[in-house]
Amino acid sequence: MAAKQQKNQPRLAFAAEGRGEAPKAAGEGTEAARAGCGAESPASPEGLMEEVCQRDNLVKALKRVRANQGSPGIDGMRVEELAGYLKEHWPRLREQLLQGTYQPQPVKRVKIPKPGGGERPLGIPTVLDRFIQQTVMQVLQSSWDRTFSEHSYGFRPGRSAHQAVAQAQAYIAQGYGYVVDIDLEKFFDRVNHDILLGLAAKRVKDQRALQLLRAFLNAGVMENGLVSPSAEGTPQGGPLSPLLSNLMLDVLDKELERRGHRFVRYADDGNIYVRSVRAGERVMAGVRRFLEKKLKPKVNRAKSAVGRPGERKFLGFTFTFNREPKRRLAPQSLKRFKLRIRELTRAGRHLSPAQLVHRLSLYLTGWRGYFGFCETPSVLDQLDAWLRRRLRMVFWRQWRRGRTRFVELRHRGVNHDLAAKTAGSAHGPWRLSRSPALCFALPNAYLISLGLPRLAPGR
């Protein structure tokens, strides 16, 4: 067992050389180093890059990058090759980092479909750059996170989207029945570098670290073989982008706190809760002016609005209008779920029932882990029923010919006359998917025996 672990996690040449490079005794390390530099100050110490290069920090970053996997960048290096590369080249890379001369490579631009339609640009750094970003992010986050607002929940240790949704629900229950929903158009792609680096300079004294942050921001983007400069934005896809976005929007958080607003923010998705439409319109105008003057993002006026929480979605949820509001699935989330199930079943139409259900279960388990947080189980019951009907339709199509369908129905216990009538029916697969013959031949218990997860709790 030990030999297997050593094979999967090779020993790396992260030498314990230089200032603060390795702990001198048990219990000493990055946390002890930070404590010695003054835990109460949000500013980073002069030796931040030495802290980045400490062995414990490097090992932690390598594990994280390997766990996240991800596609290769422009150099084609895969995650599996990173450990070997570091073992050979780490002394040179360490020297570049400590001298402030490390130059990241351009990110690879890919586009992924957005849930609501259209495409979202994603920047994929090289595996090595992801590792370097991770090492820097870990050190900066440990220093910065405790200074961020309590109303910020995105990409922070110990915080989650569920906590953000629950806090929004609490504000509504307190009587703040209107929401100011401000949409920042392409926020990650339009972050102003000068403003962002100015904010970082207030917290980081090590000029090498600031130079490295600027180098990552200005690394450029490769698309269709051509490299374009990146004059703005923090490309989504690298470990540093979420932390830098929180640094930028913390300015907004602090201003909202100063004004006494009740709000919740998760990355660039944030809502402010007020008691009336008139108050909401005042808040909308004031916050929009502040954003456009201070941080320079573009507010999407078409998507920003003041409305009831039940009419605006937040992190995939909306809320009922009851005196005690309940969390429910946003219509867009339901539509997205059905679209994804259709895609998976269409792509898996040639698989066996067990293989198809296994493919679905990977998606369903993750979906249930997040959206199972809703408080409207009847909706989940309906989705369970729709999902089972969809599977019966797919299996019916797999049987294809009338003779095959008749044999399958008879094999599964359907009587001769009903099997013959159903197999020869002119009705389409979707209508027949809820016929007595198919419900008897492919009962709920059979689908569950294949490993189909249930979305509704306690059933």
Short mmCIF file of C-alpha atoms in Angstrom, two decimals:
data_model
loop_
_atom_site.label_atom_id
_atom_site.label_comp_id
_atom_site.label_asym_id
_atom_site.label_seq_id
_atom_site.Cartn_x
_atom_site.Cartn_y
_atom_site.Cartn_z
CA MET A 1 0.00 0.00 0.00
CA ALA A 2 2.80 2.42 0.92
CA ALA A 3 4.62 1.58 -2.28
CA LYS A 4 1.48 2.34 -4.27
CA GLN A 5 1.10 5.74 -2.60
CA GLN A 6 4.71 6.59 -3.37
CA LYS A 7 4.11 5.71 -6.98
CA ASN A 8 1.02 7.92 -7.22
CA GLN A 9 2.65 10.80 -5.34
CA PRO A 10 6.34 10.92 -6.32
CA ARG A 11 8.81 12.70 -4.09
CA LEU A 12 9.62 16.10 -5.57
CA ALA A 13 12.79 18.12 -5.49
CA PHE A 14 11.31 20.98 -3.48
CA ALA A 15 14.57 21.75 -1.72
CA ALA A 16 14.55 23.16 1.80
CA GLU A 17 16.90 26.01 0.93
CA GLY A 18 16.76 29.73 1.49
CA ARG A 19 14.84 31.83 3.98
CA GLY A 20 11.74 30.16 5.40
CA GLU A 21 11.99 27.31 2.93
CA ALA A 22 11.16 24.50 5.37
CA PRO A 23 9.92 24.29 8.98
CA LYS A 24 12.65 23.79 11.57
CA ALA A 25 10.51 21.78 13.94
CA ALA A 26 7.21 19.97 14.13
CA GLY A 27 4.29 22.39 14.06
CA GLU A 28 6.23 25.09 12.23
CA GLY A 29 5.44 25.94 8.62
CA THR A 30 3.37 28.36 6.64
CA GLU A 31 0.96 29.07 9.49
CA ALA A 32 3.80 29.74 11.91
CA ALA A 33 5.51 31.96 9.38
CA ARG A 34 2.36 34.03 8.94
CA ALA A 35 1.89 34.34 12.68
CA GLY A 36 5.39 35.71 13.00
CA CYS A 37 4.60 38.38 10.42
CA GLY A 38 1.58 39.71 12.29
CA ALA A 39 -1.69 37.86 11.84
CA GLU A 40 -3.81 40.97 12.42
CA SER A 41 -2.45 42.92 9.45
CA PRO A 42 -4.07 42.40 6.03
CA ALA A 43 -0.82 43.44 4.31
CA SER A 44 1.50 40.64 3.20
CA PRO A 45 5.08 40.46 4.50
CA GLU A 46 8.14 41.44 2.48
CA GLY A 47 9.02 37.76 2.07
CA LEU A 48 5.75 36.69 0.45
CA MET A 49 7.47 34.93 -2.46
CA GLU A 50 9.63 32.97 0.00
CA GLU A 51 6.41 31.87 1.66
CA VAL A 52 4.99 30.89 -1.76
CA CYS A 53 8.05 28.71 -2.34
CA GLN A 54 7.89 26.89 0.98
CA ARG A 55 7.74 23.14 0.51
CA ASP A 56 4.49 22.61 2.42
CA ASN A 57 2.75 25.20 0.27
CA LEU A 58 4.12 23.62 -2.93
CA VAL A 59 3.02 20.11 -1.99
CA LYS A 60 -0.46 21.35 -1.10
CA ALA A 61 -0.72 23.19 -4.43
CA LEU A 62 0.42 20.14 -6.40
CA LYS A 63 -2.23 17.97 -4.74
CA ARG A 64 -4.91 20.53 -5.53
CA VAL A 65 -3.93 20.85 -9.19
CA ARG A 66 -3.85 17.08 -9.57
CA ALA A 67 -7.25 16.74 -7.90
CA ASN A 68 -8.80 19.40 -10.15
CA GLN A 69 -7.42 17.75 -13.31
CA GLY A 70 -8.38 19.93 -16.29
CA SER A 71 -7.33 20.19 -19.91
CA PRO A 72 -3.79 20.99 -21.11
CA GLY A 73 -2.86 24.58 -21.95
CA ILE A 74 -1.09 25.79 -25.07
CA ASP A 75 2.04 23.68 -24.36
CA GLY A 76 0.09 20.42 -24.30
CA MET A 77 1.41 19.33 -20.88
CA ARG A 78 -1.07 17.11 -19.04
CA VAL A 79 -1.66 17.15 -15.29
CA GLU A 80 -0.09 13.68 -15.01
CA GLU A 81 3.21 15.08 -16.32
CA LEU A 82 3.45 17.99 -13.88
CA ALA A 83 5.11 16.15 -10.99
CA GLY A 84 7.88 14.83 -13.22
CA TYR A 85 8.43 18.24 -14.76
CA LEU A 86 8.70 19.91 -11.35
CA LYS A 87 11.08 17.26 -10.10
CA GLU A 88 13.47 18.15 -12.92
CA HIS A 89 12.97 21.90 -13.24
CA TRP A 90 11.94 23.19 -9.80
CA PRO A 91 15.32 24.76 -8.84
CA ARG A 92 15.21 26.94 -11.98
CA LEU A 93 11.54 27.84 -11.48
CA ARG A 94 12.18 28.70 -7.83
CA GLU A 95 15.00 31.04 -8.78
CA GLN A 96 12.76 32.80 -11.33
CA LEU A 97 9.99 33.24 -8.78
CA LEU A 98 12.33 34.62 -6.11
CA GLN A 99 14.02 36.96 -8.57
CA GLY A 100 10.73 38.18 -10.02
CA THR A 101 11.52 37.01 -13.56
CA TYR A 102 8.96 34.20 -14.01
CA GLN A 103 6.89 34.71 -17.17
CA PRO A 104 3.63 32.78 -17.56
CA GLN A 105 2.50 31.56 -20.96
CA PRO A 106 -0.66 32.79 -22.71
CA VAL A 107 -3.88 31.03 -21.78
CA LYS A 108 -5.75 28.88 -24.29
CA ARG A 109 -9.12 30.36 -25.16
CA VAL A 110 -12.04 27.96 -25.34
CA LYS A 111 -15.75 28.69 -25.32
CA ILE A 112 -18.27 26.73 -23.31
CA PRO A 113 -22.07 26.96 -23.66
CA LYS A 114 -23.86 29.14 -21.13
CA PRO A 115 -26.93 27.66 -19.39
CA GLY A 116 -29.13 30.45 -20.70
CA GLY A 117 -27.79 30.30 -24.24
CA GLY A 118 -24.73 31.74 -25.91
CA GLU A 119 -21.12 30.98 -25.02
CA ARG A 120 -18.79 31.88 -22.16
CA PRO A 121 -15.07 32.38 -22.91
CA LEU A 122 -12.79 30.33 -20.68
CA GLY A 123 -9.03 30.77 -20.41
CA ILE A 124 -7.07 27.59 -19.76
CA PRO A 125 -3.57 28.29 -18.36
CA THR A 126 -0.83 25.73 -18.83
CA VAL A 127 -0.64 23.11 -16.10
CA LEU A 128 2.58 24.69 -14.80
CA ASP A 129 0.97 28.13 -14.61
CA ARG A 130 -2.03 26.64 -12.82
CA PHE A 131 0.39 25.21 -10.26
CA ILE A 132 2.18 28.55 -9.79
CA GLN A 133 -1.15 30.38 -9.53
CA GLN A 134 -2.31 27.87 -6.93
CA THR A 135 0.79 28.40 -4.79
CA VAL A 136 0.30 32.18 -4.86
CA MET A 137 -3.45 31.94 -4.29
CA GLN A 138 -3.02 29.79 -1.17
CA VAL A 139 -0.73 32.30 0.49
CA LEU A 140 -2.75 35.38 -0.50
CA GLN A 141 -6.07 33.81 0.45
CA SER A 142 -4.87 32.90 3.92
CA SER A 143 -4.02 36.57 4.45
CA TRP A 144 -6.88 38.26 2.60
CA ASP A 145 -9.87 36.07 3.35
CA ARG A 146 -10.31 37.17 6.96
CA THR A 147 -10.58 40.79 5.78
CA PHE A 148 -13.39 40.12 3.31
CA SER A 149 -17.03 40.92 4.05
CA GLU A 150 -19.26 38.50 5.96
CA HIS A 151 -21.79 38.98 3.16
CA SER A 152 -19.45 37.42 0.56
CA TYR A 153 -19.82 33.66 0.07
CA GLY A 154 -18.20 32.76 -3.26
CA PHE A 155 -14.87 30.92 -3.55
CA ARG A 156 -14.05 31.24 0.13
CA PRO A 157 -13.01 28.49 2.55
CA GLY A 158 -15.88 27.25 4.69
CA ARG A 159 -18.49 29.16 2.68
CA SER A 160 -20.93 27.93 0.07
CA ALA A 161 -23.73 28.86 -2.30
CA HIS A 162 -26.21 27.15 0.03
CA GLN A 163 -25.20 29.51 2.84
CA ALA A 164 -25.70 32.48 0.52
CA VAL A 165 -29.19 31.28 -0.48
CA ALA A 166 -30.13 30.65 3.16
CA GLN A 167 -29.01 34.17 4.13
CA ALA A 168 -31.09 35.66 1.32
CA GLN A 169 -34.06 33.64 2.58
CA ALA A 170 -33.51 35.01 6.10
CA TYR A 171 -33.63 38.61 4.84
CA ILE A 172 -36.91 37.93 3.02
CA ALA A 173 -38.38 36.36 6.16
CA GLN A 174 -37.45 39.53 8.07
CA GLY A 175 -39.72 41.57 5.80
CA TYR A 176 -37.31 42.68 3.10
CA GLY A 177 -39.62 41.54 0.33
CA TYR A 178 -37.97 43.21 -2.65
CA VAL A 179 -34.63 42.46 -4.22
CA VAL A 180 -32.25 44.75 -6.09
CA ASP A 181 -30.67 42.42 -8.64
CA ILE A 182 -27.66 44.07 -10.31
CA ASP A 183 -26.14 42.19 -13.24
CA LEU A 184 -22.50 42.94 -14.05
CA GLU A 185 -22.03 42.30 -17.75
CA LYS A 186 -19.06 39.99 -18.46
CA PHE A 187 -17.49 41.00 -15.16
CA PHE A 188 -14.55 38.57 -15.23
CA ASP A 189 -13.66 39.60 -18.79
CA ARG A 190 -13.72 43.33 -18.05
CA VAL A 191 -11.91 43.72 -14.73
CA ASN A 192 -9.74 46.84 -14.87
CA HIS A 193 -6.13 45.75 -14.31
CA ASP A 194 -4.91 49.06 -12.91
CA ILE A 195 -7.68 49.23 -10.31
CA LEU A 196 -7.19 45.58 -9.38
CA LEU A 197 -3.42 45.84 -9.00
CA GLY A 198 -3.85 49.06 -7.01
CA LEU A 199 -6.05 47.17 -4.56
CA ALA A 200 -3.51 44.34 -4.39
CA ALA A 201 -0.67 46.82 -3.73
CA LYS A 202 -2.47 48.01 -0.59
CA ARG A 203 -2.19 44.48 0.81
CA VAL A 204 1.04 43.14 -0.74
CA LYS A 205 4.41 44.73 -0.02
CA ASP A 206 6.51 42.21 -1.94
CA GLN A 207 7.08 43.79 -5.35
CA ARG A 208 7.97 40.42 -6.88
CA ALA A 209 4.50 39.15 -6.03
CA LEU A 210 2.88 42.22 -7.58
CA GLN A 211 4.97 41.76 -10.72
CA LEU A 212 3.87 38.13 -10.88
CA LEU A 213 0.20 39.10 -10.53
CA ARG A 214 0.58 41.61 -13.34
CA ALA A 215 2.35 39.01 -15.48
CA PHE A 216 -0.55 36.58 -15.06
CA LEU A 217 -3.08 39.29 -15.91
CA ASN A 218 -1.13 40.36 -19.01
CA ALA A 219 -0.13 36.88 -20.19
CA GLY A 220 -2.32 37.11 -23.28
CA VAL A 221 -4.78 34.74 -24.91
CA MET A 222 -4.14 32.23 -27.69
CA GLU A 223 -7.08 31.55 -30.00
CA ASN A 224 -6.86 29.87 -33.41
CA GLY A 225 -3.08 29.91 -33.16
CA LEU A 226 -2.82 33.67 -32.61
CA VAL A 227 -1.86 35.37 -29.33
CA SER A 228 -3.77 38.50 -28.38
CA PRO A 229 -2.81 40.82 -25.50
CA SER A 230 -5.07 40.84 -22.44
CA ALA A 231 -5.53 44.48 -21.46
CA GLU A 232 -8.41 43.76 -19.07
CA GLY A 233 -10.14 40.89 -17.31
CA THR A 234 -9.16 37.92 -15.16
CA PRO A 235 -9.59 34.88 -17.44
CA GLN A 236 -11.90 32.30 -15.88
CA GLY A 237 -10.12 28.98 -15.60
CA GLY A 238 -7.13 29.79 -13.39
CA PRO A 239 -6.96 29.43 -9.58
CA LEU A 240 -6.20 33.14 -9.05
CA SER A 241 -9.23 34.53 -10.87
CA PRO A 242 -11.83 33.88 -8.11
CA LEU A 243 -9.62 35.39 -5.41
CA LEU A 244 -8.86 38.48 -7.49
CA SER A 245 -12.55 38.94 -8.28
CA ASN A 246 -13.33 38.83 -4.55
CA LEU A 247 -10.62 41.42 -3.94
CA MET A 248 -12.18 43.70 -6.55
CA LEU A 249 -15.77 43.31 -5.38
CA ASP A 250 -14.84 43.62 -1.71
CA VAL A 251 -14.78 47.36 -2.43
CA LEU A 252 -18.48 47.13 -3.28
CA ASP A 253 -19.16 44.97 -0.22
CA LYS A 254 -17.58 47.50 2.10
CA GLU A 255 -19.57 50.34 0.54
CA LEU A 256 -22.84 48.43 0.92
CA GLU A 257 -21.95 47.73 4.55
CA ARG A 258 -21.20 51.42 5.10
CA ARG A 259 -24.65 52.28 3.73
CA GLY A 260 -26.29 49.71 6.03
CA HIS A 261 -27.74 47.50 3.28
CA ARG A 262 -28.75 43.86 3.67
CA PHE A 263 -27.12 41.98 0.84
CA VAL A 264 -25.63 38.68 -0.24
CA ARG A 265 -22.90 38.21 -2.83
CA TYR A 266 -21.55 35.07 -4.45
CA ALA A 267 -18.75 36.00 -6.90
CA ASP A 268 -20.33 38.49 -9.34
CA ASP A 269 -23.87 37.37 -8.47
CA GLY A 270 -25.28 39.57 -5.72
CA ASN A 271 -28.64 40.75 -4.41
CA ILE A 272 -29.60 43.60 -2.09
CA TYR A 273 -32.82 43.22 -0.07
CA VAL A 274 -35.11 46.19 0.68
CA ARG A 275 -38.68 46.77 1.92
CA SER A 276 -40.22 48.55 -1.08
CA VAL A 277 -39.92 49.12 -4.82
CA ARG A 278 -39.18 52.81 -4.24
CA ALA A 279 -36.32 51.99 -1.89
CA GLY A 280 -35.06 49.43 -4.37
CA GLU A 281 -34.98 51.93 -7.22
CA ARG A 282 -33.02 54.40 -5.06
CA VAL A 283 -30.53 51.68 -4.10
CA MET A 284 -30.21 50.53 -7.71
CA ALA A 285 -29.38 54.02 -8.94
CA GLY A 286 -26.90 54.70 -6.12
CA VAL A 287 -25.06 51.39 -6.43
CA ARG A 288 -24.89 51.68 -10.20
CA ARG A 289 -23.27 55.12 -9.91
CA PHE A 290 -20.79 53.83 -7.34
CA LEU A 291 -19.81 50.82 -9.48
CA GLU A 292 -19.35 52.74 -12.71
CA LYS A 293 -17.32 55.46 -11.00
CA LYS A 294 -15.20 53.36 -8.62
CA LEU A 295 -14.67 49.93 -10.22
CA LYS A 296 -15.58 50.64 -13.88
CA PRO A 297 -17.61 47.47 -14.61
CA LYS A 298 -20.48 47.64 -17.08
CA VAL A 299 -23.88 47.20 -15.45
CA ASN A 300 -26.29 45.31 -17.70
CA ARG A 301 -29.38 47.53 -17.41
CA ALA A 302 -31.55 45.11 -19.39
CA LYS A 303 -30.94 42.27 -16.90
CA SER A 304 -30.73 44.36 -13.71
CA ALA A 305 -34.05 44.99 -12.00
CA VAL A 306 -35.96 45.53 -8.76
CA GLY A 307 -38.55 42.83 -8.10
CA ARG A 308 -40.00 40.26 -5.78
CA PRO A 309 -37.59 37.48 -4.77
CA GLY A 310 -39.96 34.94 -6.31
CA GLU A 311 -39.54 36.65 -9.68
CA ARG A 312 -35.74 36.89 -9.64
CA LYS A 313 -33.42 33.90 -9.49
CA PHE A 314 -30.41 33.71 -7.18
CA LEU A 315 -27.87 30.91 -7.62
CA GLY A 316 -30.48 28.71 -9.29
CA PHE A 317 -33.21 29.27 -6.68
CA THR A 318 -36.22 31.51 -6.15
CA PHE A 319 -38.47 31.85 -3.11
CA THR A 320 -42.17 31.40 -2.40
CA PHE A 321 -44.36 34.34 -1.35
CA ASN A 322 -45.35 32.79 1.99
CA ARG A 323 -44.97 34.55 5.34
CA GLU A 324 -42.15 32.05 5.87
CA PRO A 325 -40.57 31.90 2.41
CA LYS A 326 -39.45 28.55 1.06
CA ARG A 327 -36.59 27.86 -1.30
CA ARG A 328 -37.71 26.54 -4.67
CA LEU A 329 -36.08 25.76 -7.99
CA ALA A 330 -35.91 28.63 -10.45
CA PRO A 331 -37.71 27.93 -13.76
CA GLN A 332 -34.38 28.23 -15.57
CA SER A 333 -32.93 25.48 -13.35
CA LEU A 334 -35.80 23.13 -14.21
CA LYS A 335 -35.44 23.87 -17.91
CA ARG A 336 -31.69 23.31 -17.74
CA PHE A 337 -32.17 19.98 -15.92
CA LYS A 338 -34.51 18.58 -18.55
CA LEU A 339 -32.30 19.81 -21.37
CA ARG A 340 -29.26 18.06 -19.87
CA ILE A 341 -31.19 14.80 -19.32
CA ARG A 342 -32.34 14.88 -22.93
CA GLU A 343 -28.76 15.38 -24.09
CA LEU A 344 -27.46 12.50 -21.96
CA THR A 345 -30.18 10.04 -22.98
CA ARG A 346 -29.89 11.02 -26.64
CA ALA A 347 -26.13 10.48 -26.58
CA GLY A 348 -26.55 7.18 -24.71
CA ARG A 349 -29.34 5.69 -26.81
CA HIS A 350 -27.09 2.80 -27.90
CA LEU A 351 -26.02 1.90 -24.35
CA SER A 352 -27.45 -0.90 -22.27
CA PRO A 353 -30.00 0.10 -19.59
CA ALA A 354 -27.39 -0.30 -16.84
CA GLN A 355 -24.79 1.74 -18.73
CA LEU A 356 -27.25 4.52 -19.51
CA VAL A 357 -28.44 4.74 -15.92
CA HIS A 358 -24.83 4.84 -14.71
CA ARG A 359 -24.12 7.77 -17.01
CA LEU A 360 -27.21 9.58 -15.76
CA SER A 361 -26.42 8.85 -12.11
CA LEU A 362 -23.14 10.79 -12.30
CA TYR A 363 -25.04 13.93 -13.27
CA LEU A 364 -28.07 13.28 -11.06
CA THR A 365 -26.01 12.76 -7.90
CA GLY A 366 -24.26 16.10 -8.31
CA TRP A 367 -27.49 17.86 -9.27
CA ARG A 368 -29.31 16.46 -6.24
CA GLY A 369 -26.42 17.47 -3.97
CA TYR A 370 -26.95 21.10 -4.95
CA PHE A 371 -30.62 21.52 -5.89
CA GLY A 372 -31.82 19.08 -3.23
CA PHE A 373 -31.46 22.15 -1.00
CA CYS A 374 -34.87 23.33 -2.24
CA GLU A 375 -37.87 23.12 0.08
CA THR A 376 -40.48 22.06 -2.49
CA PRO A 377 -40.21 18.24 -2.58
CA SER A 378 -43.31 17.96 -4.79
CA VAL A 379 -41.28 19.46 -7.63
CA LEU A 380 -38.59 16.84 -7.12
CA ASP A 381 -41.29 14.16 -7.15
CA GLN A 382 -42.47 15.47 -10.50
CA LEU A 383 -38.93 15.44 -11.86
CA ASP A 384 -38.47 11.85 -10.66
CA ALA A 385 -41.62 10.83 -12.51
CA TRP A 386 -40.57 12.71 -15.65
CA LEU A 387 -37.11 11.11 -15.54
CA ARG A 388 -38.52 7.58 -15.24
CA ARG A 389 -40.89 8.26 -18.12
CA ARG A 390 -37.98 9.54 -20.20
CA LEU A 391 -36.05 6.33 -19.57
CA ARG A 392 -39.02 4.16 -20.52
CA MET A 393 -39.28 6.09 -23.77
CA VAL A 394 -35.56 5.58 -24.48
CA PHE A 395 -35.73 1.84 -23.82
CA TRP A 396 -38.84 1.57 -26.02
CA ARG A 397 -36.94 3.24 -28.84
CA GLN A 398 -34.00 0.89 -28.33
CA TRP A 399 -36.26 -2.10 -28.95
CA ARG A 400 -37.13 -0.49 -32.30
CA ARG A 401 -39.18 -3.13 -34.17
CA GLY A 402 -42.63 -4.36 -33.28
CA ARG A 403 -41.55 -7.98 -32.95
CA THR A 404 -38.67 -7.07 -30.62
CA ARG A 405 -40.99 -4.91 -28.54
CA PHE A 406 -43.53 -7.69 -28.22
CA VAL A 407 -40.84 -10.17 -27.12
CA GLU A 408 -39.39 -7.74 -24.57
CA LEU A 409 -42.81 -7.02 -23.08
CA ARG A 410 -43.70 -10.69 -22.84
CA HIS A 411 -40.28 -11.48 -21.33
CA ARG A 412 -40.98 -8.88 -18.65
CA GLY A 413 -44.35 -10.37 -17.67
CA VAL A 414 -46.85 -8.41 -19.77
CA ASN A 415 -49.77 -10.60 -20.91
CA HIS A 416 -50.03 -11.60 -24.56
CA ASP A 417 -52.91 -9.34 -25.61
CA LEU A 418 -51.59 -6.19 -23.93
CA ALA A 419 -48.08 -6.83 -25.28
CA ALA A 420 -49.40 -7.30 -28.81
CA LYS A 421 -51.63 -4.23 -28.61
CA THR A 422 -48.81 -2.02 -27.28
CA ALA A 423 -46.17 -3.34 -29.70
CA GLY A 424 -48.44 -2.64 -32.64
CA SER A 425 -49.63 0.77 -31.44
CA ALA A 426 -49.34 3.75 -33.77
CA HIS A 427 -48.79 6.13 -30.85
CA GLY A 428 -45.38 7.73 -30.42
CA PRO A 429 -42.71 6.68 -27.87
CA TRP A 430 -43.43 9.55 -25.44
CA ARG A 431 -47.12 8.73 -25.19
CA LEU A 432 -46.46 5.01 -24.85
CA SER A 433 -43.86 5.65 -22.13
CA ARG A 434 -46.71 5.93 -19.61
CA SER A 435 -48.78 3.06 -21.02
CA PRO A 436 -49.79 0.24 -18.64
CA ALA A 437 -47.59 -2.23 -20.53
CA LEU A 438 -44.39 -0.20 -20.21
CA CYS A 439 -45.06 0.77 -16.59
CA PHE A 440 -45.50 -2.93 -15.78
CA ALA A 441 -42.49 -4.08 -17.85
CA LEU A 442 -40.18 -1.29 -16.55
CA PRO A 443 -41.44 -0.52 -13.04
CA ASN A 444 -39.86 1.99 -10.70
CA ALA A 445 -38.24 -0.82 -8.73
CA TYR A 446 -36.44 -2.05 -11.85
CA LEU A 447 -35.06 1.41 -12.67
CA ILE A 448 -33.91 1.86 -9.08
CA SER A 449 -32.25 -1.57 -9.19
CA LEU A 450 -30.14 -0.28 -12.09
CA GLY A 451 -28.81 2.45 -9.79
CA LEU A 452 -31.09 5.35 -10.74
CA PRO A 453 -30.84 7.96 -7.92
CA ARG A 454 -34.02 9.51 -6.58
CA LEU A 455 -34.16 13.26 -6.48
CA ALA A 456 -36.89 13.62 -3.87
CA PRO A 457 -35.68 13.07 -0.27
CA GLY A 458 -36.94 10.31 1.99
CA ARG A 459 -38.30 8.12 -0.75
#
